[in-house]
Coordinates of C-alpha atoms and ligand atoms in Angstrom, one line a residue:
M11 CA -184.9 -130.2 -29.4
S12 CA -184.2 -126.6 -30.3
E13 CA -184.1 -125.7 -26.6
E14 CA -181.4 -128.4 -26.0
K15 CA -179.2 -127.0 -28.7
N16 CA -178.9 -123.7 -26.8
V17 CA -177.8 -125.3 -23.5
E18 CA -174.1 -125.3 -23.2
Q19 CA -173.0 -128.9 -22.8
S20 CA -170.0 -129.6 -20.6
M21 CA -167.2 -131.9 -21.9
A22 CA -168.1 -134.5 -19.3
N23 CA -171.5 -134.9 -20.7
R24 CA -170.6 -135.3 -24.4
G25 CA -171.2 -139.0 -24.1
E26 CA -174.9 -138.1 -24.2
N27 CA -174.5 -137.2 -27.9
R28 CA -174.2 -140.9 -28.6
S29 CA -177.0 -142.2 -26.5
R30 CA -179.3 -140.7 -24.0
R31 CA -180.2 -142.6 -20.8
P32 CA -183.8 -142.8 -20.0
D33 CA -184.4 -141.5 -16.5
S34 CA -188.1 -141.2 -16.0
Q35 CA -189.4 -142.5 -12.7
A36 CA -191.6 -144.9 -14.7
F37 CA -188.5 -146.3 -16.4
R38 CA -186.6 -146.7 -13.2
E39 CA -189.3 -148.6 -11.5
F40 CA -189.9 -150.7 -14.5
I41 CA -186.2 -151.7 -15.1
G42 CA -185.8 -152.6 -11.4
S43 CA -188.6 -155.1 -11.3
G44 CA -189.6 -158.4 -12.8
W45 CA -186.2 -160.3 -12.4
G46 CA -185.8 -163.9 -11.3
D47 CA -183.1 -165.3 -9.1
R48 CA -179.4 -164.8 -10.0
P49 CA -177.3 -167.9 -10.7
A50 CA -175.8 -169.6 -7.6
P51 CA -172.6 -167.8 -6.4
R52 CA -169.2 -169.4 -6.9
G53 CA -168.6 -170.8 -3.4
R54 CA -165.4 -171.2 -1.5
Q55 CA -162.3 -171.0 -3.7
E56 CA -159.5 -173.6 -3.2
V57 CA -157.0 -170.9 -2.7
A58 CA -158.9 -169.7 0.4
D59 CA -157.2 -172.4 2.5
Y60 CA -153.8 -171.0 1.7
L61 CA -154.6 -167.4 2.6
P62 CA -154.2 -167.5 6.4
A63 CA -150.5 -168.7 6.1
R64 CA -149.8 -166.0 3.5
H65 CA -151.3 -163.3 5.7
E66 CA -149.2 -164.5 8.6
K67 CA -146.0 -164.2 6.6
A68 CA -147.1 -160.8 5.2
G69 CA -147.7 -159.4 8.7
E70 CA -144.8 -161.0 10.5
P71 CA -142.3 -158.1 10.5
F72 CA -145.1 -155.5 11.1
T73 CA -146.6 -156.5 14.5
G74 CA -149.0 -153.8 15.7
E75 CA -149.2 -152.1 12.4
R76 CA -152.0 -151.7 9.9
L77 CA -151.1 -152.8 6.3
V78 CA -153.0 -151.5 3.3
I79 CA -152.8 -153.5 0.1
P80 CA -155.0 -152.1 -2.8
A81 CA -156.0 -154.0 -5.9
G82 CA -155.7 -150.9 -8.0
G83 CA -158.3 -149.2 -10.1
L84 CA -159.4 -149.3 -13.7
K85 CA -157.3 -147.4 -16.1
V86 CA -158.9 -145.4 -18.9
R87 CA -157.8 -146.5 -22.3
N88 CA -159.8 -143.7 -24.0
N89 CA -162.9 -141.8 -23.1
D90 CA -165.2 -144.3 -21.4
C91 CA -163.3 -147.4 -22.4
D92 CA -161.0 -148.9 -19.7
Y93 CA -158.2 -151.4 -20.1
R94 CA -159.0 -154.8 -18.9
F95 CA -158.5 -154.9 -15.2
R96 CA -155.6 -156.8 -13.6
A97 CA -155.1 -156.6 -9.9
H98 CA -151.7 -155.7 -8.3
S99 CA -149.9 -158.9 -7.6
A100 CA -149.4 -158.3 -3.9
F101 CA -153.2 -158.0 -3.6
A102 CA -153.8 -161.1 -5.9
H103 CA -151.4 -163.1 -3.7
L104 CA -153.1 -162.2 -0.5
T105 CA -156.7 -162.5 -1.6
G106 CA -156.5 -165.2 -4.3
L107 CA -159.1 -163.3 -6.3
E108 CA -159.2 -163.8 -10.0
G109 CA -161.0 -162.4 -13.0
E110 CA -162.2 -158.8 -12.9
L111 CA -164.2 -158.6 -9.7
E112 CA -161.9 -156.5 -7.7
P113 CA -161.1 -153.1 -9.2
D114 CA -160.8 -150.5 -6.4
S115 CA -160.9 -153.2 -3.7
V116 CA -158.5 -153.0 -0.8
L117 CA -157.2 -155.6 1.6
V118 CA -156.3 -154.4 5.0
L119 CA -154.4 -156.4 7.6
H120 CA -155.6 -154.9 10.9
P121 CA -153.3 -155.5 13.9
T122 CA -154.7 -157.8 16.6
D123 CA -153.2 -159.2 19.8
G124 CA -152.0 -162.4 18.1
G125 CA -151.0 -160.9 14.7
H126 CA -153.3 -159.5 12.0
E127 CA -156.9 -159.8 10.8
A128 CA -157.5 -159.6 7.1
V129 CA -160.5 -157.5 6.0
L130 CA -161.4 -157.2 2.3
Y131 CA -163.0 -153.8 1.5
F132 CA -164.9 -153.9 -1.8
K133 CA -167.9 -152.6 -3.7
P134 CA -170.6 -155.2 -3.6
R135 CA -173.3 -155.3 -6.3
A136 CA -176.0 -152.8 -5.8
A137 CA -179.7 -153.7 -5.6
R138 CA -181.7 -153.9 -8.8
S139 CA -183.7 -150.9 -7.6
S140 CA -180.6 -148.7 -7.8
E141 CA -179.4 -146.5 -10.6
E142 CA -176.1 -148.4 -10.6
F143 CA -177.9 -151.6 -11.6
Y144 CA -178.6 -150.3 -15.2
A145 CA -176.7 -147.1 -15.5
D146 CA -173.2 -147.6 -14.3
P147 CA -170.9 -148.9 -17.0
R148 CA -168.1 -149.7 -14.5
Y149 CA -170.0 -151.5 -11.8
G150 CA -173.6 -151.9 -12.9
E151 CA -175.0 -155.4 -13.3
F152 CA -176.4 -154.6 -16.7
W153 CA -172.9 -153.6 -17.9
V154 CA -170.4 -155.9 -16.2
G155 CA -172.5 -158.6 -14.7
A156 CA -173.6 -159.4 -11.2
R157 CA -170.7 -158.6 -8.8
P158 CA -170.7 -160.6 -5.6
S159 CA -172.5 -159.5 -2.5
L160 CA -170.5 -159.0 0.7
Q161 CA -171.7 -162.4 1.9
E162 CA -170.8 -164.1 -1.3
M163 CA -167.4 -162.6 -1.3
E164 CA -166.8 -163.8 2.3
Q165 CA -167.9 -167.2 1.2
M166 CA -165.5 -167.2 -1.8
T167 CA -162.4 -166.0 0.0
G168 CA -163.0 -167.0 3.6
L169 CA -162.1 -163.4 4.5
R170 CA -164.1 -160.9 6.5
C171 CA -165.5 -158.4 4.0
A172 CA -166.6 -154.8 4.4
H173 CA -168.1 -152.2 2.1
I174 CA -165.5 -150.0 0.4
D175 CA -167.3 -147.0 1.8
T176 CA -166.1 -147.9 5.3
L177 CA -162.4 -148.0 4.2
R178 CA -161.5 -144.6 5.5
D179 CA -162.9 -145.4 9.0
G180 CA -161.2 -148.8 8.9
I181 CA -157.8 -147.2 8.2
A182 CA -158.3 -144.3 10.5
K183 CA -159.2 -146.4 13.5
D184 CA -156.6 -145.7 16.3
A185 CA -154.5 -144.0 13.7
G186 CA -152.7 -142.0 16.4
Q187 CA -151.4 -145.2 18.0
V188 CA -151.3 -147.6 15.1
P189 CA -148.7 -147.0 12.3
V190 CA -150.1 -147.5 8.8
R191 CA -148.3 -148.7 5.8
V192 CA -149.6 -148.9 2.2
V193 CA -148.5 -150.5 -1.1
A194 CA -148.2 -147.0 -2.5
Q195 CA -147.8 -147.9 -6.2
A196 CA -151.1 -149.9 -6.5
D197 CA -153.8 -147.2 -6.3
A198 CA -153.1 -143.5 -6.2
N199 CA -156.5 -142.8 -4.6
V200 CA -155.9 -145.2 -1.7
T201 CA -152.4 -143.9 -1.2
Q202 CA -153.8 -140.4 -1.0
L203 CA -156.4 -141.6 1.5
V204 CA -153.8 -143.3 3.7
N205 CA -151.6 -140.1 3.6
E206 CA -154.6 -138.0 4.7
V207 CA -155.3 -140.3 7.6
R208 CA -151.6 -140.4 8.5
Q209 CA -151.3 -136.6 8.3
Q210 CA -154.3 -136.1 10.5
A211 CA -152.9 -138.5 13.0
G212 CA -149.5 -136.9 13.1
L213 CA -147.8 -139.9 11.5
P214 CA -145.2 -139.7 8.8
H215 CA -146.9 -139.3 5.4
G216 CA -146.1 -138.6 1.7
A217 CA -142.4 -138.6 1.0
D218 CA -141.7 -139.1 4.8
A219 CA -143.5 -142.4 4.6
Q220 CA -141.9 -143.7 1.5
K221 CA -139.3 -145.7 3.3
I222 CA -141.8 -147.6 5.5
D223 CA -144.1 -148.1 2.5
D224 CA -141.2 -149.4 0.4
E225 CA -140.4 -151.9 3.2
L226 CA -143.9 -153.3 3.0
L227 CA -143.7 -153.7 -0.8
E228 CA -140.3 -155.3 -0.5
H229 CA -141.5 -157.8 2.1
L230 CA -144.7 -158.7 0.1
S231 CA -142.4 -159.3 -2.9
E232 CA -140.0 -161.5 -0.8
I233 CA -142.7 -163.7 0.6
R234 CA -143.6 -164.7 -2.9
L235 CA -140.1 -166.1 -3.5
I236 CA -141.2 -169.4 -2.1
K237 CA -144.4 -170.8 -3.7
D238 CA -146.9 -172.8 -1.7
A239 CA -148.5 -176.1 -2.9
F240 CA -151.4 -174.2 -4.6
E241 CA -149.0 -172.0 -6.5
V242 CA -146.9 -174.9 -7.6
R243 CA -149.9 -176.5 -9.1
E244 CA -150.9 -173.3 -10.8
M245 CA -147.4 -173.0 -12.3
E246 CA -147.5 -176.5 -13.6
R247 CA -150.9 -175.8 -15.2
A248 CA -149.8 -172.5 -16.7
V249 CA -146.9 -174.4 -18.3
Q250 CA -149.2 -177.1 -19.7
V251 CA -151.6 -174.6 -21.2
T252 CA -148.6 -172.7 -22.6
K253 CA -147.5 -175.9 -24.3
E254 CA -150.9 -176.1 -26.0
G255 CA -150.4 -172.5 -27.1
F256 CA -147.1 -173.4 -28.7
E257 CA -148.8 -176.3 -30.5
E258 CA -151.3 -173.8 -32.0
I259 CA -148.3 -171.8 -33.2
I260 CA -146.8 -174.9 -34.8
R261 CA -150.1 -175.6 -36.6
S262 CA -150.2 -172.0 -37.8
L263 CA -146.7 -172.0 -39.2
P264 CA -147.7 -172.9 -42.8
R265 CA -150.3 -170.1 -42.9
A266 CA -147.9 -167.7 -41.3
A267 CA -145.3 -168.5 -44.0
E268 CA -147.8 -167.3 -46.6
H269 CA -149.0 -164.2 -44.8
R270 CA -147.3 -160.8 -45.2
R271 CA -147.4 -160.4 -41.4
G272 CA -146.8 -164.0 -40.5
E273 CA -145.5 -163.1 -37.0
R274 CA -149.0 -161.7 -36.2
V275 CA -150.5 -165.0 -37.3
L276 CA -148.4 -166.8 -34.7
E277 CA -149.0 -164.2 -32.0
G278 CA -152.8 -164.5 -32.6
A279 CA -152.7 -168.3 -32.5
F280 CA -151.1 -168.3 -29.1
G281 CA -153.3 -165.4 -27.8
A282 CA -156.5 -167.2 -28.8
R283 CA -155.5 -170.3 -26.7
A284 CA -154.4 -168.0 -23.8
R285 CA -157.8 -166.4 -23.7
E286 CA -159.6 -169.6 -24.1
E287 CA -157.8 -171.4 -21.3
G288 CA -156.6 -168.7 -19.0
N289 CA -156.9 -165.0 -18.2
G290 CA -154.7 -164.2 -21.2
L291 CA -151.1 -163.5 -21.8
G292 CA -148.6 -163.1 -18.9
Y293 CA -146.8 -160.6 -21.1
D294 CA -146.9 -159.5 -24.7
T295 CA -145.8 -162.4 -27.0
I296 CA -142.6 -162.1 -28.8
A297 CA -143.0 -163.7 -32.3
A298 CA -139.7 -162.9 -33.9
A299 CA -138.8 -164.5 -37.3
G300 CA -135.3 -164.3 -38.8
N301 CA -133.3 -161.3 -37.7
H302 CA -136.2 -160.0 -35.6
A303 CA -135.1 -162.6 -33.0
N304 CA -132.1 -160.3 -32.3
T305 CA -134.3 -157.5 -31.1
L306 CA -134.8 -158.8 -27.6
H307 CA -138.2 -157.2 -26.9
W308 CA -139.7 -157.6 -30.5
I309 CA -143.4 -157.3 -29.8
D310 CA -144.4 -155.5 -33.0
N311 CA -144.6 -158.9 -34.6
D312 CA -145.5 -157.4 -37.9
G313 CA -142.9 -159.1 -40.1
P314 CA -143.1 -162.1 -42.4
V315 CA -142.2 -165.6 -41.5
R316 CA -139.9 -166.8 -44.2
S317 CA -139.2 -170.4 -45.3
G318 CA -135.7 -171.4 -44.2
D319 CA -135.7 -169.0 -41.2
L320 CA -136.0 -169.7 -37.5
V321 CA -138.8 -168.1 -35.5
L322 CA -138.2 -167.3 -31.8
V323 CA -141.4 -167.3 -29.8
D324 CA -141.4 -166.2 -26.2
A325 CA -144.9 -166.5 -24.7
G326 CA -146.7 -167.5 -21.6
V327 CA -150.3 -168.1 -20.6
E328 CA -151.5 -166.3 -17.5
L329 CA -154.2 -168.4 -15.8
D330 CA -157.3 -167.0 -14.2
S331 CA -155.4 -167.2 -10.9
L332 CA -152.9 -164.8 -12.6
Y333 CA -150.0 -167.2 -12.4
T334 CA -148.0 -167.2 -15.7
A335 CA -145.6 -169.4 -17.5
D336 CA -142.7 -167.9 -19.5
I337 CA -141.4 -170.1 -22.2
T338 CA -139.3 -169.6 -25.3
R339 CA -138.8 -172.0 -28.1
T340 CA -137.0 -171.3 -31.3
L341 CA -138.6 -173.2 -34.2
P342 CA -137.5 -173.8 -37.8
V343 CA -140.2 -172.5 -40.0
D344 CA -139.9 -175.5 -42.4
G345 CA -139.6 -178.0 -39.6
T346 CA -135.9 -178.7 -39.9
F347 CA -132.8 -176.7 -38.8
T348 CA -130.1 -175.7 -41.2
A349 CA -126.5 -176.5 -40.3
P350 CA -125.6 -173.1 -38.9
Q351 CA -128.9 -172.8 -37.1
R352 CA -128.3 -176.1 -35.5
Q353 CA -124.8 -175.2 -34.5
I354 CA -126.0 -172.1 -32.6
Y355 CA -129.0 -173.9 -31.2
E356 CA -127.0 -176.7 -29.7
A357 CA -124.6 -174.3 -28.1
V358 CA -127.6 -172.5 -26.4
L359 CA -129.0 -175.9 -25.4
E360 CA -125.7 -176.8 -23.8
A361 CA -125.9 -173.6 -21.8
C362 CA -129.4 -174.6 -20.6
E363 CA -128.1 -178.0 -19.5
A364 CA -125.1 -176.5 -17.7
A365 CA -127.3 -174.0 -15.9
L366 CA -129.7 -176.7 -14.8
A367 CA -126.9 -179.0 -13.7
R368 CA -125.5 -176.1 -11.6
A369 CA -128.9 -175.5 -10.1
Q370 CA -128.9 -179.1 -8.9
E371 CA -125.7 -178.7 -6.9
P372 CA -126.3 -178.2 -3.2
G373 CA -125.8 -174.6 -2.1
C374 CA -126.2 -173.2 -5.6
R375 CA -126.9 -169.5 -5.4
F376 CA -129.3 -167.9 -7.9
R377 CA -126.4 -166.0 -9.5
D378 CA -124.5 -169.2 -10.2
I379 CA -127.0 -170.3 -12.7
H380 CA -126.2 -167.4 -15.0
T381 CA -122.4 -168.0 -14.5
A382 CA -122.8 -171.7 -15.6
A383 CA -124.6 -170.7 -18.8
M384 CA -122.1 -167.9 -19.6
E385 CA -119.2 -170.3 -19.3
V386 CA -120.6 -172.5 -22.0
L387 CA -121.5 -169.7 -24.3
A388 CA -118.1 -167.9 -24.0
N389 CA -116.3 -171.2 -24.8
H390 CA -118.3 -171.7 -27.9
L391 CA -117.8 -168.1 -29.0
E392 CA -114.1 -168.6 -28.5
N393 CA -114.0 -171.9 -30.5
W394 CA -115.9 -170.2 -33.3
G395 CA -113.2 -167.5 -33.4
V396 CA -115.7 -164.8 -32.6
L397 CA -114.5 -163.6 -29.3
P398 CA -111.7 -161.0 -29.5
V399 CA -110.2 -162.3 -26.2
S400 CA -110.0 -165.7 -24.6
A401 CA -113.1 -167.2 -23.0
E402 CA -111.4 -166.9 -19.6
E403 CA -110.7 -163.2 -20.1
S404 CA -114.2 -162.6 -21.4
L405 CA -115.7 -164.3 -18.4
S406 CA -113.7 -162.1 -16.0
I407 CA -115.5 -159.0 -14.6
S408 CA -113.2 -156.7 -16.5
G409 CA -114.0 -158.5 -19.8
Q410 CA -117.5 -159.7 -20.5
Q411 CA -117.1 -159.4 -24.3
H412 CA -119.3 -162.5 -24.8
R413 CA -122.3 -160.5 -23.5
R414 CA -122.4 -158.7 -26.9
W415 CA -124.2 -161.8 -28.1
M416 CA -126.1 -162.6 -24.9
P417 CA -127.0 -159.2 -23.3
H418 CA -129.8 -160.3 -21.0
G419 CA -129.9 -162.2 -17.7
T420 CA -130.3 -166.0 -17.7
S421 CA -132.9 -166.3 -15.0
H422 CA -135.6 -164.5 -13.1
H423 CA -138.2 -165.6 -10.6
L424 CA -141.6 -166.4 -12.0
G425 CA -145.1 -166.6 -10.6
L426 CA -147.9 -164.0 -10.5
D427 CA -145.6 -161.7 -12.4
V428 CA -143.4 -162.8 -15.2
H429 CA -140.5 -161.1 -13.4
D430 CA -141.8 -162.1 -10.0
C431 CA -140.6 -160.8 -6.7
A432 CA -139.0 -157.8 -8.5
Q433 CA -138.7 -155.7 -5.3
A434 CA -136.9 -158.4 -3.3
R435 CA -133.5 -157.4 -1.9
R436 CA -130.4 -158.7 -3.6
E437 CA -129.5 -161.0 -0.7
M438 CA -132.9 -162.6 -1.0
Y439 CA -132.7 -162.9 -4.8
L440 CA -129.4 -162.9 -6.7
D441 CA -127.2 -163.8 -3.8
A442 CA -129.6 -166.2 -2.2
Q443 CA -129.2 -170.0 -2.2
L444 CA -131.9 -171.9 -4.0
K445 CA -134.7 -173.1 -1.7
P446 CA -137.6 -175.5 -2.1
G447 CA -140.6 -173.7 -3.6
M448 CA -138.6 -171.3 -5.7
C449 CA -139.7 -171.0 -9.3
F450 CA -137.6 -169.4 -11.9
T451 CA -136.6 -169.4 -15.6
I452 CA -133.4 -170.6 -17.3
E453 CA -133.2 -168.8 -20.6
P454 CA -129.9 -168.4 -22.3
G455 CA -129.6 -167.2 -25.9
L456 CA -127.3 -166.2 -28.7
Y457 CA -128.1 -163.3 -30.9
F458 CA -126.2 -162.7 -34.1
R459 CA -127.6 -159.5 -35.7
A460 CA -127.7 -159.3 -39.5
D461 CA -125.4 -156.3 -39.4
D462 CA -122.9 -157.8 -37.1
L463 CA -119.6 -157.8 -38.9
L464 CA -117.8 -159.7 -36.2
V465 CA -119.5 -163.0 -36.8
P466 CA -119.3 -165.5 -39.7
E467 CA -121.7 -164.6 -42.5
E468 CA -123.7 -167.8 -42.1
F469 CA -124.5 -166.8 -38.5
R470 CA -125.8 -163.4 -39.3
G471 CA -129.5 -162.9 -38.8
I472 CA -129.9 -165.9 -36.5
G473 CA -131.1 -165.5 -33.0
V474 CA -131.8 -168.4 -30.6
R475 CA -133.2 -168.5 -27.1
I476 CA -134.4 -171.5 -25.2
E477 CA -136.4 -170.8 -22.0
D478 CA -137.6 -173.2 -19.5
D479 CA -139.5 -172.9 -16.2
I480 CA -137.9 -174.5 -13.2
L481 CA -139.1 -175.4 -9.7
V482 CA -137.0 -176.4 -6.6
N483 CA -138.6 -179.5 -5.1
E484 CA -139.0 -180.2 -1.4
D485 CA -135.8 -182.3 -1.3
G486 CA -133.8 -179.4 -2.9
S487 CA -133.5 -181.1 -6.4
V488 CA -134.7 -178.9 -9.3
R489 CA -137.2 -179.9 -11.9
R490 CA -138.0 -178.4 -15.3
I491 CA -141.7 -178.0 -15.1
S492 CA -141.6 -177.4 -18.9
E493 CA -139.9 -180.7 -19.5
N494 CA -142.8 -181.8 -21.7
I495 CA -142.2 -179.0 -24.2
P496 CA -139.7 -180.4 -26.6
R497 CA -136.4 -178.6 -26.9
T498 CA -133.6 -180.7 -28.4
V499 CA -133.1 -180.3 -32.2
A500 CA -134.4 -183.8 -32.8
D501 CA -137.3 -183.5 -30.5
V502 CA -138.3 -180.1 -31.9
E503 CA -138.2 -181.4 -35.5
R504 CA -140.3 -184.4 -34.5
W505 CA -142.7 -182.3 -32.5
I506 CA -143.3 -180.0 -35.5
A507 CA -143.9 -182.9 -37.8
Q508 CA -146.3 -184.6 -35.4
V509 CA -148.3 -181.5 -34.6
Q510 CA -148.6 -180.6 -38.3
S511 CA -149.7 -184.1 -39.2
R512 CA -152.5 -184.3 -36.6
Ligands
LIG26 N1 -140.6 -163.0 -21.5 C1 -139.8 -162.1 -20.8 C2 -138.7 -162.8 -20.2 O1 -138.3 -163.9 -20.7 O2 -138.1 -162.5 -19.3
MN27 MN1 -138.1 -165.0 -18.9
MN28 MN1 -139.7 -165.2 -21.8

């Protein structure tokens, strides 16, 4: 012991002050032996049938090129504790992998004569005789469970799989003749590797490759604008589980009203259901009571939930497949709306209906949905004597005064990311006509801050948003996939009463 004290200990080894790993030969042999069979592997995933079509779309504009799509790595939270892993959405879309199997994995679409061949490079589990088995907190079976073997991963995904140690060779193959693109934001180590390979092959790399890499990211974002049948089912399921989460919130309202941080009670109730039924939250829950509803990204959720107030809850369950819902309901804490709360709520609801009706019209562009909602809200604000100009002037590009009370967008695409397809071009997103398979939100609101001197006193401190998830059907009609989550004043009041009496 005294000898050890005198040895200078590097910072990297300070973890040994907490617990020292046995490393005798006898221990290694002993811990590697005497184990029975592992449980049966998971088998082919349903999503595997959808991957070839997704790969074809992904590769279409990039004939003859190699495309590198990393999952991303683990991110240190502090010392040897990592954040929970969540793959980059482009990787999730093209592999269908869920859970936490794939940190540091990389999907490569290798060019072939007819298109591309997808190969998944990953780190399979090590043998029980290895040090990794018991000593590696990131990958070891003792620490994170038995990761799949190469064969099991092939079985699950239907993809050809290769050891991550062969990634460099895989990318460098024919690199002189084959251009290489990478989703550069997903994993800095893989981006560096690709740049090294490109540099050695005399290809544009680093900043000179940014444009071609951005084109890949943009394309992979755009191919997610239209959901396939698997994705549509997942979105419906995410919404259903999110409804259950909202019912947990309703059940928790009485307890929340008695807790000094009632908003946290509501956040926790939803979060528990999200972890029980899915991977977790699609984004941090907003549980905003009273005037907090007027802070658009209120995620502190550390305020009280007072009797007589509304509570705005914006929450979505992300399933194991990583598809997320995005729902907002504004609920009266006591189960009934007051007159001014109801007046504002019904104006917002009318904006929802108008936006949905516009989306049903043939040829509707994404941007028109917002316009329809704004027309309704500007008219109400004019009628209430709140707008300093006419609704018409406010709605003109040079006006926009009504946006003081509705400063955010009305819609965004939804899917693997809550703000899905975020790198799509404007002509594919905002200016595009709605198409079958598109999934997006409609989420107008009105926000009257407590210190807003321009609105009637009884409106101050009230914020309302109603957010639904929408799908464009095969025949071009649109459907609220959240239609089973009550949202009219009467339905919300009845819902609260029913859930609390169960
Ligand atoms: N929950 C984020 C959003 O509604 O866009
Ligand atoms: Mn949203
Ligand atoms: Mn939302």
